[in-house]
Amino acid sequence: MITKIDIVFIFDELEKCIYPERMVTKKELFVSFTKIVCKIVPKNIYNSKWQSEKSYGGEIESSFAEKILQRKEHFPSKYGEILMIEKIQVKMLEADVQRHIMVYVERKFSVDYFKKIINEDISVEPEEKKRLLSYSNPNKFLTALLIYSAKFGYKVKKAPPKKSKPTEKANVDIKNNKQRTTFTAENPADYITFNSITNNPFLGDERNFVRIREAGVGNYKNAVIIEPGKEYEVYTYFHNNAKESLNMSGKGIARNVRLQSQLPPVLRTNEKGLISSTISASNSNPTSVWDEAHITASTTVLLSYVQGSAKIDSNGAVKGKVLPSSVFSNKGTFIGYQALDGLIPAGTQYSGSVVYRFKADYSNFSINKTVSADGTNYSEKVTSKIGDEVTYKIQCKNTGSIVQNNMVISDVLPIGMTYVNGSTIIYNESNPNGTRLNDGITTNGVSIGNYGAGAEAVVYYRARKGYSASVSTQNGTKESNGTVIYWQEEY
């Protein structure tokens, strides 16, 4: 059940998911968001709601909305020209919205996060937001949200690319981060400061303390090109540069030392991004320092931390310990020497590093539809007499690196063609000998389950007298065509 707090969150995140570097058209946003919720929203709501909303500024005709709902999984193909002109993919907008929602679901029971959302300023279109929040029925809310998206969602001004920066908690002067006072290995600092020695025999200039490489391949670098399907390692060095002699009095021991890292969740084709690490201590000067590694995507990828991979390397008792995933939170997590307690003495022997891995996942799938008059020889076209049965073969495969959940296959028959009841059969890894599916492939579609990387399914069904077959996942929809040519008429 959608609660009011869910509504606030989804509404806010919908606005954030729009790409800031260019304008997003009304139809573009409407199509992408409808893809997510059209299975939930009753079609008849549009009959009473759309016209009144249109009078307040909506410019999408009700017939446009109805066609989308009728076609459901097919609309990205029908309206694909709009998306191609704007050079954007429906599935990426969907992925953005769903990613935001999943982040919320995972953190839903966090009291701090809950308070942050309900206390958030609603100055942007407050009347519209207030009206949306008044809906207690999820269907009515989603309908209103769709219409709001079409009317106001495109109001995004062009903005320069966002520059990665440390969290506000880190309190770092970005401009002067690498212009801080520096020291040498021969002449360390008289006070606690981190990563400010310029001639570290092991690292060189410690201000360049975040580096990256393909996992297990070659040396760490300042920049890499991210390739889909591969894993990468991020290296962060830390060193309390105070003189070791200060440790005896306790004046050289850094306290409340934290590491906080940032990893962008999505990187699009040719987009440049930053992976940053911030080291902070309550008694250091400056209190925080940060650095970043540069990444560029060869194609659109989803970047995900490999759970349990963040490990600390040190001469102390913490060597090999796994850091919690809170290293990616606003506050980060404690590091240390004898324990992960935030205490790091001065001197090279107490320095260390943290390495974590992330994977560059990508979503992709293929679909191919062919047709046969005799059930053996399949091609894109066949010639058949009116009244004969033809067999459709729909092959779909997960060609990406992530699991495609809740895949649905559907087909739309042309006028004059009739589906043969009970004829839909699926072959996949779970059903190598085939099993029958429910009728519905030519109406609402049939669910064929979840498919990991490289997994595929083949679905057959018969019809008398194709058009467009599609496979849909949470990450988008693709289509393929097979055509029946008749002796007495041409479709």
GROMACS .gro file of C-alpha atoms in nm:
model
  491
    1MET     CA    1   0.000   0.000   0.000
    2ILE     CA    2   0.137   0.341  -0.095
    3THR     CA    3   0.159   0.564   0.212
    4LYS     CA    4   0.169   0.941   0.226
    5ILE     CA    5   0.542   0.933   0.296
    6ASP     CA    6   0.594   0.718  -0.014
    7ILE     CA    7   0.399   0.972  -0.215
    8VAL     CA    8   0.615   1.261  -0.092
    9PHE     CA    9   0.930   1.073  -0.177
   10ILE     CA   10   0.825   0.956  -0.523
   11PHE     CA   11   0.702   1.302  -0.612
   12ASP     CA   12   1.030   1.464  -0.510
   13GLU     CA   13   1.244   1.202  -0.676
   14LEU     CA   14   1.047   1.222  -1.000
   15GLU     CA   15   1.160   1.583  -1.031
   16LYS     CA   16   1.521   1.485  -0.961
   17CYS     CA   17   1.533   1.204  -1.214
   18ILE     CA   18   1.505   1.437  -1.513
   19TYR     CA   19   1.833   1.499  -1.686
   20PRO     CA   20   1.958   1.846  -1.588
   21GLU     CA   21   2.182   1.899  -1.888
   22ARG     CA   22   1.898   1.951  -2.134
   23MET     CA   23   1.526   2.009  -2.166
   24VAL     CA   24   1.295   1.710  -2.132
   25THR     CA   25   0.976   1.716  -2.335
   26LYS     CA   26   0.635   1.655  -2.186
   27LYS     CA   27   0.571   1.348  -2.397
   28GLU     CA   28   0.913   1.208  -2.313
   29LEU     CA   29   0.857   1.220  -1.940
   30PHE     CA   30   0.497   1.107  -1.968
   31VAL     CA   31   0.591   0.805  -2.177
   32SER     CA   32   0.872   0.696  -1.949
   33PHE     CA   33   0.680   0.737  -1.625
   34THR     CA   34   0.365   0.578  -1.766
   35LYS     CA   35   0.577   0.271  -1.841
   36ILE     CA   36   0.621   0.218  -1.470
   37VAL     CA   37   0.266   0.269  -1.349
   38CYS     CA   38   0.032   0.200  -1.640
   39LYS     CA   39  -0.031  -0.152  -1.510
   40ILE     CA   40  -0.167  -0.002  -1.190
   41VAL     CA   41  -0.371   0.294  -1.314
   42PRO     CA   42  -0.725   0.200  -1.428
   43LYS     CA   43  -0.786   0.316  -1.783
   44ASN     CA   44  -1.132   0.452  -1.704
   45ILE     CA   45  -0.988   0.714  -1.467
   46TYR     CA   46  -0.865   0.904  -1.771
   47ASN     CA   47  -1.214   0.935  -1.907
   48SER     CA   48  -1.318   1.161  -1.619
   49LYS     CA   49  -0.990   1.314  -1.510
   50TRP     CA   50  -0.797   1.404  -1.820
   51GLN     CA   51  -1.019   1.668  -1.977
   52SER     CA   52  -1.046   1.872  -1.658
   53GLU     CA   53  -0.671   1.858  -1.604
   54LYS     CA   54  -0.611   1.956  -1.964
   55SER     CA   55  -0.802   2.278  -1.909
   56TYR     CA   56  -0.547   2.374  -1.644
   57GLY     CA   57  -0.251   2.351  -1.878
   58GLY     CA   58  -0.207   1.990  -1.977
   59GLU     CA   59  -0.127   1.962  -2.347
   60ILE     CA   60  -0.133   1.589  -2.407
   61GLU     CA   61  -0.459   1.475  -2.561
   62SER     CA   62  -0.662   1.214  -2.375
   63SER     CA   63  -0.643   0.992  -2.682
   64PHE     CA   64  -0.265   0.994  -2.648
   65ALA     CA   65  -0.292   0.872  -2.289
   66GLU     CA   66  -0.546   0.608  -2.381
   67LYS     CA   67  -0.328   0.474  -2.661
   68ILE     CA   68  -0.039   0.439  -2.421
   69LEU     CA   69  -0.252   0.249  -2.173
   70GLN     CA   70  -0.395   0.026  -2.443
   71ARG     CA   71  -0.056  -0.060  -2.587
   72LYS     CA   72   0.112  -0.086  -2.247
   73GLU     CA   73   0.441  -0.259  -2.320
   74HIS     CA   74   0.440  -0.147  -2.684
   75PHE     CA   75   0.441   0.229  -2.652
   76PRO     CA   76   0.822   0.286  -2.651
   77SER     CA   77   0.824   0.157  -3.008
   78LYS     CA   78   0.525   0.364  -3.115
   79TYR     CA   79   0.666   0.684  -2.968
   80GLY     CA   80   1.029   0.593  -3.017
   81GLU     CA   81   1.082   0.872  -3.272
   82ILE     CA   82   1.029   1.132  -3.001
   83LEU     CA   83   1.290   0.966  -2.786
   84MET     CA   84   1.539   0.927  -3.069
   85ILE     CA   85   1.516   1.294  -3.160
   86GLU     CA   86   1.593   1.388  -2.802
   87LYS     CA   87   1.868   1.124  -2.787
   88ILE     CA   88   1.733   0.961  -2.475
   89GLN     CA   89   1.622   0.610  -2.390
   90VAL     CA   90   1.300   0.534  -2.209
   91LYS     CA   91   1.465   0.262  -2.006
   92MET     CA   92   1.720   0.501  -1.855
   93LEU     CA   93   1.450   0.736  -1.730
   94GLU     CA   94   1.272   0.434  -1.588
   95ALA     CA   95   1.592   0.310  -1.427
   96ASP     CA   96   1.646   0.650  -1.265
   97VAL     CA   97   1.298   0.660  -1.113
   98GLN     CA   98   1.309   0.299  -1.000
   99ARG     CA   99   1.658   0.341  -0.856
  100HIS     CA  100   1.541   0.635  -0.646
  101ILE     CA  101   1.240   0.437  -0.528
  102MET     CA  102   1.456   0.136  -0.440
  103VAL     CA  103   1.695   0.353  -0.240
  104TYR     CA  104   1.396   0.481  -0.046
  105VAL     CA  105   1.253   0.135   0.011
  106GLU     CA  106   1.586   0.011   0.147
  107ARG     CA  107   1.605   0.306   0.386
  108LYS     CA  108   1.235   0.336   0.455
  109PHE     CA  109   1.258   0.260   0.823
  110SER     CA  110   1.539   0.505   0.890
  111VAL     CA  111   1.398   0.763   1.135
  112ASP     CA  112   1.641   1.034   1.024
  113TYR     CA  113   1.555   0.980   0.659
  114PHE     CA  114   1.184   0.979   0.738
  115LYS     CA  115   1.214   1.313   0.920
  116LYS     CA  116   1.417   1.461   0.637
  117ILE     CA  117   1.146   1.382   0.384
  118ILE     CA  118   0.844   1.497   0.583
  119ASN     CA  119   1.017   1.820   0.685
  120GLU     CA  120   1.138   1.895   0.334
  121ASP     CA  121   1.050   2.232   0.187
  122ILE     CA  122   0.760   2.213  -0.059
  123SER     CA  123   0.807   2.554  -0.213
  124VAL     CA  124   0.812   2.417  -0.568
  125GLU     CA  125   0.455   2.414  -0.698
  126PRO     CA  126   0.316   2.387  -0.341
  127GLU     CA  127  -0.048   2.387  -0.447
  128GLU     CA  128   0.002   2.103  -0.691
  129LYS     CA  129   0.201   1.908  -0.436
  130LYS     CA  130  -0.061   1.967  -0.169
  131ARG     CA  131  -0.330   1.845  -0.404
  132LEU     CA  132  -0.134   1.530  -0.484
  133LEU     CA  133  -0.078   1.457  -0.118
  134SER     CA  134  -0.451   1.477  -0.057
  135TYR     CA  135  -0.512   1.155  -0.250
  136SER     CA  136  -0.550   0.853  -0.025
  137ASN     CA  137  -0.625   0.617  -0.312
  138PRO     CA  138  -0.299   0.505  -0.480
  139ASN     CA  139  -0.462   0.480  -0.822
  140LYS     CA  140  -0.592   0.835  -0.803
  141PHE     CA  141  -0.256   0.958  -0.682
  142LEU     CA  142  -0.066   0.788  -0.963
  143THR     CA  143  -0.309   0.924  -1.217
  144ALA     CA  144  -0.270   1.275  -1.082
  145LEU     CA  145   0.106   1.233  -1.071
  146LEU     CA  146   0.115   1.124  -1.434
  147ILE     CA  147  -0.080   1.429  -1.536
  148TYR     CA  148   0.136   1.655  -1.321
  149SER     CA  149   0.446   1.504  -1.482
  150ALA     CA  150   0.316   1.581  -1.828
  151LYS     CA  151   0.228   1.939  -1.734
  152PHE     CA  152   0.519   2.045  -1.517
  153GLY     CA  153   0.788   1.780  -1.539
  154TYR     CA  154   0.954   1.936  -1.841
  155LYS     CA  155   1.034   2.263  -1.661
  156VAL     CA  156   1.403   2.194  -1.620
  157LYS     CA  157   1.649   2.464  -1.714
  158LYS     CA  158   1.979   2.377  -1.872
  159ALA     CA  159   2.252   2.360  -1.613
  160PRO     CA  160   2.627   2.298  -1.622
  161PRO     CA  161   2.736   1.943  -1.538
  162LYS     CA  162   2.740   1.877  -1.168
  163LYS     CA  163   3.085   1.858  -1.012
  164SER     CA  164   3.139   1.590  -0.754
  165LYS     CA  165   3.218   1.731  -0.414
  166PRO     CA  166   3.259   1.606  -0.061
  167THR     CA  167   2.962   1.595   0.170
  168GLU     CA  168   2.869   1.896   0.379
  169LYS     CA  169   2.976   1.696   0.683
  170ALA     CA  170   3.331   1.692   0.553
  171ASN     CA  171   3.348   2.073   0.560
  172VAL     CA  172   3.617   2.089   0.291
  173ASP     CA  173   3.720   2.398   0.098
  174ILE     CA  174   3.701   2.254  -0.253
  175LYS     CA  175   3.899   2.530  -0.420
  176ASN     CA  176   4.186   2.514  -0.172
  177ASN     CA  177   4.183   2.142  -0.098
  178LYS     CA  178   4.513   2.082  -0.275
  179GLN     CA  179   4.650   2.425  -0.192
  180ARG     CA  180   4.676   2.345   0.180
  181THR     CA  181   5.008   2.368   0.363
  182THR     CA  182   5.242   2.091   0.251
  183PHE     CA  183   5.532   1.908   0.413
  184THR     CA  184   5.808   1.665   0.322
  185ALA     CA  185   5.904   1.323   0.450
  186GLU     CA  186   6.216   1.479   0.598
  187ASN     CA  187   6.026   1.760   0.768
  188PRO     CA  188   5.675   1.647   0.874
  189ALA     CA  189   5.416   1.869   1.041
  190ASP     CA  190   5.419   2.002   1.397
  191TYR     CA  191   5.046   1.931   1.420
  192ILE     CA  192   4.796   1.672   1.303
  193THR     CA  193   4.719   1.696   0.934
  194PHE     CA  194   4.646   1.431   0.673
  195ASN     CA  195   4.793   1.350   0.331
  196SER     CA  196   4.998   1.668   0.287
  197ILE     CA  197   5.350   1.530   0.230
  198THR     CA  198   5.467   1.590  -0.126
  199ASN     CA  199   5.752   1.336  -0.149
  200ASN     CA  200   5.620   1.020   0.012
  201PRO     CA  201   5.869   0.747  -0.096
  202PHE     CA  202   5.581   0.508  -0.159
  203LEU     CA  203   5.307   0.733  -0.301
  204GLY     CA  204   5.474   1.053  -0.416
  205ASP     CA  205   5.247   1.353  -0.357
  206GLU     CA  206   5.001   1.241  -0.090
  207ARG     CA  207   4.745   1.496  -0.200
  208ASN     CA  208   4.679   1.259  -0.488
  209PHE     CA  209   4.555   0.985  -0.256
  210VAL     CA  210   4.259   0.840  -0.451
  211ARG     CA  211   4.338   0.618  -0.749
  212ILE     CA  212   4.161   0.354  -0.957
  213ARG     CA  213   4.226   0.054  -1.179
  214GLU     CA  214   4.047  -0.240  -1.335
  215ALA     CA  215   4.031  -0.500  -1.059
  216GLY     CA  216   4.364  -0.683  -1.036
  217VAL     CA  217   4.499  -0.536  -1.360
  218GLY     CA  218   4.809  -0.315  -1.369
  219ASN     CA  219   4.888  -0.012  -1.157
  220TYR     CA  220   4.646   0.233  -1.001
  221LYS     CA  221   4.578   0.545  -1.210
  222ASN     CA  222   4.411   0.882  -1.176
  223ALA     CA  223   4.157   0.804  -1.450
  224VAL     CA  224   4.007   0.505  -1.631
  225ILE     CA  225   3.747   0.437  -1.898
  226ILE     CA  226   3.467   0.226  -1.750
  227GLU     CA  227   3.367  -0.076  -1.957
  228PRO     CA  228   3.041  -0.264  -1.896
  229GLY     CA  229   3.063  -0.594  -1.714
  230LYS     CA  230   3.400  -0.527  -1.552
  231GLU     CA  231   3.495  -0.465  -1.190
  232TYR     CA  232   3.718  -0.182  -1.070
  233GLU     CA  233   3.916  -0.112  -0.755
  234VAL     CA  234   3.933   0.226  -0.581
  235TYR     CA  235   4.239   0.290  -0.364
  236THR     CA  236   4.245   0.552  -0.084
  237TYR     CA  237   4.562   0.626   0.113
  238PHE     CA  238   4.568   0.786   0.460
  239HIS     CA  239   4.863   0.920   0.662
  240ASN     CA  240   4.876   1.135   0.975
  241ASN     CA  241   5.161   1.372   0.883
  242ALA     CA  242   5.240   1.494   1.235
  243LYS     CA  243   5.585   1.417   1.376
  244GLU     CA  244   5.603   1.081   1.550
  245SER     CA  245   5.757   1.247   1.857
  246LEU     CA  246   5.416   1.402   1.928
  247ASN     CA  247   5.264   1.060   1.994
  248MET     CA  248   5.419   1.030   2.340
  249SER     CA  249   5.222   1.327   2.471
  250GLY     CA  250   4.911   1.227   2.278
  251LYS     CA  251   4.926   1.545   2.070
  252GLY     CA  252   5.011   1.347   1.759
  253ILE     CA  253   4.718   1.104   1.777
  254ALA     CA  254   4.436   1.188   1.537
  255ARG     CA  255   4.092   1.128   1.681
  256ASN     CA  256   3.756   1.046   1.525
  257VAL     CA  257   3.923   0.972   1.192
  258ARG     CA  258   3.664   0.885   0.929
  259LEU     CA  259   3.669   0.780   0.566
  260GLN     CA  260   3.376   0.880   0.348
  261SER     CA  261   3.353   0.776  -0.018
  262GLN     CA  262   3.123   0.870  -0.303
  263LEU     CA  263   3.043   0.654  -0.605
  264PRO     CA  264   2.804   0.781  -0.876
  265PRO     CA  265   2.519   0.531  -0.929
  266VAL     CA  266   2.485   0.585  -1.305
  267LEU     CA  267   2.725   0.691  -1.577
  268ARG     CA  268   2.594   0.747  -1.928
  269THR     CA  269   2.771   0.705  -2.260
  270ASN     CA  270   3.078   0.933  -2.280
  271GLU     CA  271   2.981   1.098  -1.951
  272LYS     CA  272   3.267   1.191  -1.718
  273GLY     CA  273   3.232   1.129  -1.346
  274LEU     CA  274   3.425   1.153  -1.022
  275ILE     CA  275   3.484   0.901  -0.746
  276SER     CA  276   3.586   1.082  -0.428
  277SER     CA  277   3.715   0.998  -0.082
  278THR     CA  278   3.721   1.232   0.217
  279ILE     CA  279   3.938   1.181   0.525
  280SER     CA  280   3.837   1.378   0.833
  281ALA     CA  281   3.944   1.399   1.198
  282SER     CA  282   3.811   1.608   1.484
  283ASN     CA  283   4.157   1.743   1.581
  284SER     CA  284   4.332   1.778   1.244
  285ASN     CA  285   4.408   2.092   1.045
  286PRO     CA  286   4.230   2.112   0.811
  287THR     CA  287   3.957   1.897   0.960
  288SER     CA  288   3.905   1.724   0.625
  289VAL     CA  289   4.091   1.659   0.301
  290TRP     CA  290   3.957   1.499  -0.013
  291ASP     CA  291   4.063   1.375  -0.355
  292GLU     CA  292   3.902   1.206  -0.652
  293ALA     CA  293   3.965   0.967  -0.939
  294HIS     CA  294   3.820   1.038  -1.282
  295ILE     CA  295   3.603   0.794  -1.476
  296THR     CA  296   3.450   0.803  -1.825
  297ALA     CA  297   3.185   0.560  -1.949
  298SER     CA  298   3.223   0.385  -2.283
  299THR     CA  299   2.849   0.315  -2.267
  300THR     CA  300   2.574   0.363  -2.013
  301VAL     CA  301   2.647   0.165  -1.697
  302LEU     CA  302   2.508   0.126  -1.346
  303LEU     CA  303   2.786   0.142  -1.085
  304SER     CA  304   2.732  -0.075  -0.779
  305TYR     CA  305   2.956  -0.136  -0.478
  306VAL     CA  306   3.064  -0.497  -0.434
  307GLN     CA  307   2.936  -0.573  -0.086
  308GLY     CA  308   3.207  -0.659   0.166
  309SER     CA  309   3.492  -0.554  -0.061
  310ALA     CA  310   3.605  -0.243   0.131
  311LYS     CA  311   3.910  -0.363   0.325
  312ILE     CA  312   4.171  -0.172   0.520
  313ASP     CA  313   4.544  -0.238   0.486
  314SER     CA  314   4.770  -0.134   0.773
  315ASN     CA  315   5.061  -0.245   0.991
  316GLY     CA  316   4.820  -0.251   1.284
  317ALA     CA  317   4.558  -0.494   1.410
  318VAL     CA  318   4.299  -0.360   1.163
  319LYS     CA  319   4.481  -0.511   0.865
  320GLY     CA  320   4.232  -0.700   0.647
  321LYS     CA  321   3.922  -0.584   0.831
  322VAL     CA  322   3.611  -0.514   0.622
  323LEU     CA  323   3.464  -0.166   0.649
  324PRO     CA  324   3.085  -0.134   0.675
  325SER     CA  325   2.887   0.001   0.380
  326SER     CA  326   2.835   0.319   0.584
  327VAL     CA  327   3.164   0.429   0.428
  328PHE     CA  328   2.932   0.559   0.152
  329SER     CA  329   2.703   0.745   0.394
  330ASN     CA  330   2.721   1.118   0.467
  331LYS     CA  331   2.924   1.062   0.784
  332GLY     CA  332   3.142   0.783   0.651
  333THR     CA  333   3.292   0.528   0.889
  334PHE     CA  334   3.573   0.514   1.144
  335ILE     CA  335   3.913   0.386   1.040
  336GLY     CA  336   4.210   0.334   1.272
  337TYR     CA  337   4.527   0.143   1.353
  338GLN     CA  338   4.472  -0.100   1.643
  339ALA     CA  339   4.094  -0.096   1.593
  340LEU     CA  340   3.835   0.078   1.378
  341ASP     CA  341   3.796   0.335   1.655
  342GLY     CA  342   3.900   0.654   1.477
  343LEU     CA  343   4.247   0.671   1.641
  344ILE     CA  344   4.553   0.700   1.415
  345PRO     CA  345   4.896   0.793   1.556
  346ALA     CA  346   5.142   1.014   1.368
  347GLY     CA  347   5.404   0.864   1.140
  348THR     CA  348   5.448   0.659   0.826
  349GLN     CA  349   5.436   0.327   1.009
  350TYR     CA  350   5.078   0.408   1.114
  351SER     CA  351   4.963   0.499   0.763
  352GLY     CA  352   4.741   0.269   0.561
  353SER     CA  353   4.497   0.237   0.276
  354VAL     CA  354   4.145   0.122   0.194
  355VAL     CA  355   4.053  -0.056  -0.128
  356TYR     CA  356   3.699  -0.132  -0.242
  357ARG     CA  357   3.556  -0.273  -0.562
  358PHE     CA  358   3.259  -0.173  -0.772
  359LYS     CA  359   3.101  -0.334  -1.075
  360ALA     CA  360   2.991  -0.166  -1.395
  361ASP     CA  361   2.659  -0.332  -1.471
  362TYR     CA  362   2.457  -0.273  -1.783
  363SER     CA  363   2.105  -0.359  -1.883
  364ASN     CA  364   2.031  -0.495  -2.227
  365PHE     CA  365   1.823  -0.764  -2.389
  366SER     CA  366   1.731  -0.881  -2.737
  367ILE     CA  367   1.410  -1.006  -2.893
  368ASN     CA  368   1.349  -1.170  -3.227
  369LYS     CA  369   1.017  -1.277  -3.372
  370THR     CA  370   0.973  -1.511  -3.666
  371VAL     CA  371   0.676  -1.695  -3.814
  372SER     CA  372   0.621  -2.031  -3.980
  373ALA     CA  373   0.339  -2.179  -4.184
  374ASP     CA  374   0.434  -2.540  -4.102
  375GLY     CA  375   0.596  -2.508  -3.758
  376THR     CA  376   0.943  -2.596  -3.883
  377ASN     CA  377   1.090  -2.331  -4.111
  378TYR     CA  378   1.080  -1.990  -3.944
  379SER     CA  379   1.141  -1.658  -4.118
  380GLU     CA  380   1.033  -1.295  -4.098
  381LYS     CA  381   0.761  -1.348  -4.360
  382VAL     CA  382   0.544  -1.636  -4.472
  383THR     CA  383   0.273  -1.676  -4.731
  384SER     CA  384  -0.044  -1.846  -4.614
  385LYS     CA  385  -0.403  -1.886  -4.715
  386ILE     CA  386  -0.672  -1.718  -4.512
  387GLY     CA  387  -0.793  -1.962  -4.249
  388ASP     CA  388  -0.461  -2.144  -4.216
  389GLU     CA  389  -0.280  -2.151  -3.885
  390VAL     CA  390   0.065  -2.000  -3.848
  391THR     CA  391   0.309  -2.044  -3.560
  392TYR     CA  392   0.494  -1.752  -3.408
  393LYS     CA  393   0.833  -1.797  -3.245
  394ILE     CA  394   0.953  -1.525  -3.007
  395GLN     CA  395   1.310  -1.548  -2.877
  396CYS     CA  396   1.432  -1.315  -2.603
  397LYS     CA  397   1.770  -1.308  -2.431
  398ASN     CA  398   1.924  -1.111  -2.146
  399THR     CA  399   2.237  -0.970  -2.310
  400GLY     CA  400   2.323  -0.744  -2.015
  401SER     CA  401   2.507  -0.815  -1.690
  402ILE     CA  402   2.221  -0.774  -1.442
  403VAL     CA  403   1.916  -0.987  -1.372
  404GLN     CA  404   1.607  -0.891  -1.568
  405ASN     CA  405   1.320  -0.943  -1.326
  406ASN     CA  406   0.954  -1.003  -1.407
  407MET     CA  407   0.995  -1.025  -1.782
  408VAL     CA  408   0.669  -1.006  -1.977
  409ILE     CA  409   0.618  -1.110  -2.339
  410SER     CA  410   0.327  -0.977  -2.539
  411ASP     CA  411   0.223  -0.964  -2.901
  412VAL     CA  412  -0.040  -0.767  -3.090
  413LEU     CA  413  -0.225  -0.948  -3.364
  414PRO     CA  414  -0.338  -0.758  -3.675
  415ILE     CA  415  -0.704  -0.728  -3.758
  416GLY     CA  416  -0.833  -1.057  -3.890
  417MET     CA  417  -0.594  -1.277  -3.696
  418THR     CA  418  -0.724  -1.492  -3.410
  419TYR     CA  419  -0.518  -1.641  -3.129
  420VAL     CA  420  -0.552  -2.018  -3.085
  421ASN     CA  421  -0.641  -2.081  -2.721
  422GLY     CA  422  -0.400  -2.298  -2.524
  423SER     CA  423  -0.124  -2.275  -2.784
  424THR     CA  424   0.139  -2.073  -2.594
  425ILE     CA  425   0.444  -2.278  -2.491
  426ILE     CA  426   0.771  -2.160  -2.336
  427TYR     CA  427   1.115  -2.322  -2.343
  428ASN     CA  428   1.385  -2.200  -2.105
  429GLU     CA  429   1.643  -2.331  -1.856
  430SER     CA  430   1.372  -2.420  -1.606
  431ASN     CA  431   1.155  -2.584  -1.873
  432PRO     CA  432   1.387  -2.749  -2.127
  433ASN     CA  433   1.103  -2.970  -2.252
  434GLY     CA  434   0.857  -2.683  -2.267
  435THR     CA  435   0.554  -2.591  -2.059
  436ARG     CA  436   0.227  -2.422  -2.139
  437LEU     CA  437   0.163  -2.060  -2.041
  438ASN     CA  438  -0.167  -1.894  -1.971
  439ASP     CA  439  -0.350  -1.740  -2.261
  440GLY     CA  440  -0.294  -1.368  -2.273
  441ILE     CA  441   0.012  -1.314  -2.488
  442THR     CA  442  -0.198  -1.113  -2.734
  443THR     CA  443  -0.380  -0.912  -2.467
  444ASN     CA  444  -0.207  -0.815  -2.143
  445GLY     CA  445   0.102  -1.026  -2.202
  446VAL     CA  446   0.234  -1.328  -2.012
  447SER     CA  447   0.496  -1.329  -1.739
  448ILE     CA  448   0.796  -1.549  -1.812
  449GLY     CA  449   0.994  -1.493  -1.490
  450ASN     CA  450   1.343  -1.366  -1.412
  451TYR     CA  451   1.649  -1.408  -1.633
  452GLY     CA  452   2.014  -1.370  -1.537
  453ALA     CA  453   2.293  -1.257  -1.765
  454GLY     CA  454   2.298  -1.470  -2.081
  455ALA     CA  455   1.973  -1.651  -2.004
  456GLU     CA  456   1.710  -1.677  -2.275
  457ALA     CA  457   1.359  -1.801  -2.345
  458VAL     CA  458   1.173  -1.913  -2.656
  459VAL     CA  459   0.794  -1.878  -2.671
  460TYR     CA  460   0.570  -2.031  -2.938
  461TYR     CA  461   0.202  -1.969  -3.004
  462ARG     CA  462  -0.039  -2.022  -3.293
  463ALA     CA  463  -0.284  -1.792  -3.465
  464ARG     CA  464  -0.521  -1.801  -3.756
  465LYS     CA  465  -0.510  -1.542  -4.009
  466GLY     CA  466   0.299  -1.070  -3.711
  467TYR     CA  467   0.276  -0.770  -3.608
  468SER     CA  468   0.478  -0.636  -3.322
  469ALA     CA  469   0.605  -0.862  -3.043
  470SER     CA  470   0.774  -0.711  -2.742
  471VAL     CA  471   0.960  -0.813  -2.431
  472SER     CA  472   0.954  -0.582  -2.133
  473THR     CA  473   1.163  -0.569  -1.818
  474GLN     CA  474   1.209  -0.315  -1.541
  475ASN     CA  475   1.478  -0.161  -1.759
  476GLY     CA  476   1.288  -0.107  -2.085
  477THR     CA  477   1.110  -0.264  -2.380
  478LYS     CA  478   1.222  -0.385  -2.722
  479GLU     CA  479   1.025  -0.509  -3.019
  480SER     CA  480   1.061  -0.732  -3.324
  481ASN     CA  481   0.833  -0.793  -3.624
  482GLY     CA  482   0.723  -1.095  -3.823
  483THR     CA  483   0.473  -1.049  -4.108
  484VAL     CA  484   0.215  -1.286  -4.253
  485ILE     CA  485   0.145  -1.228  -4.624
  486TYR     CA  486  -0.184  -1.373  -4.748
  487TRP     CA  487  -0.278  -1.490  -5.098
  488GLN     CA  488  -0.608  -1.307  -5.110
  489GLU     CA  489  -0.519  -0.984  -4.932
  490GLU     CA  490  -0.216  -0.799  -4.804
  491TYR     CA  491  -0.193  -0.687  -4.442
   0.00000   0.00000   0.00000
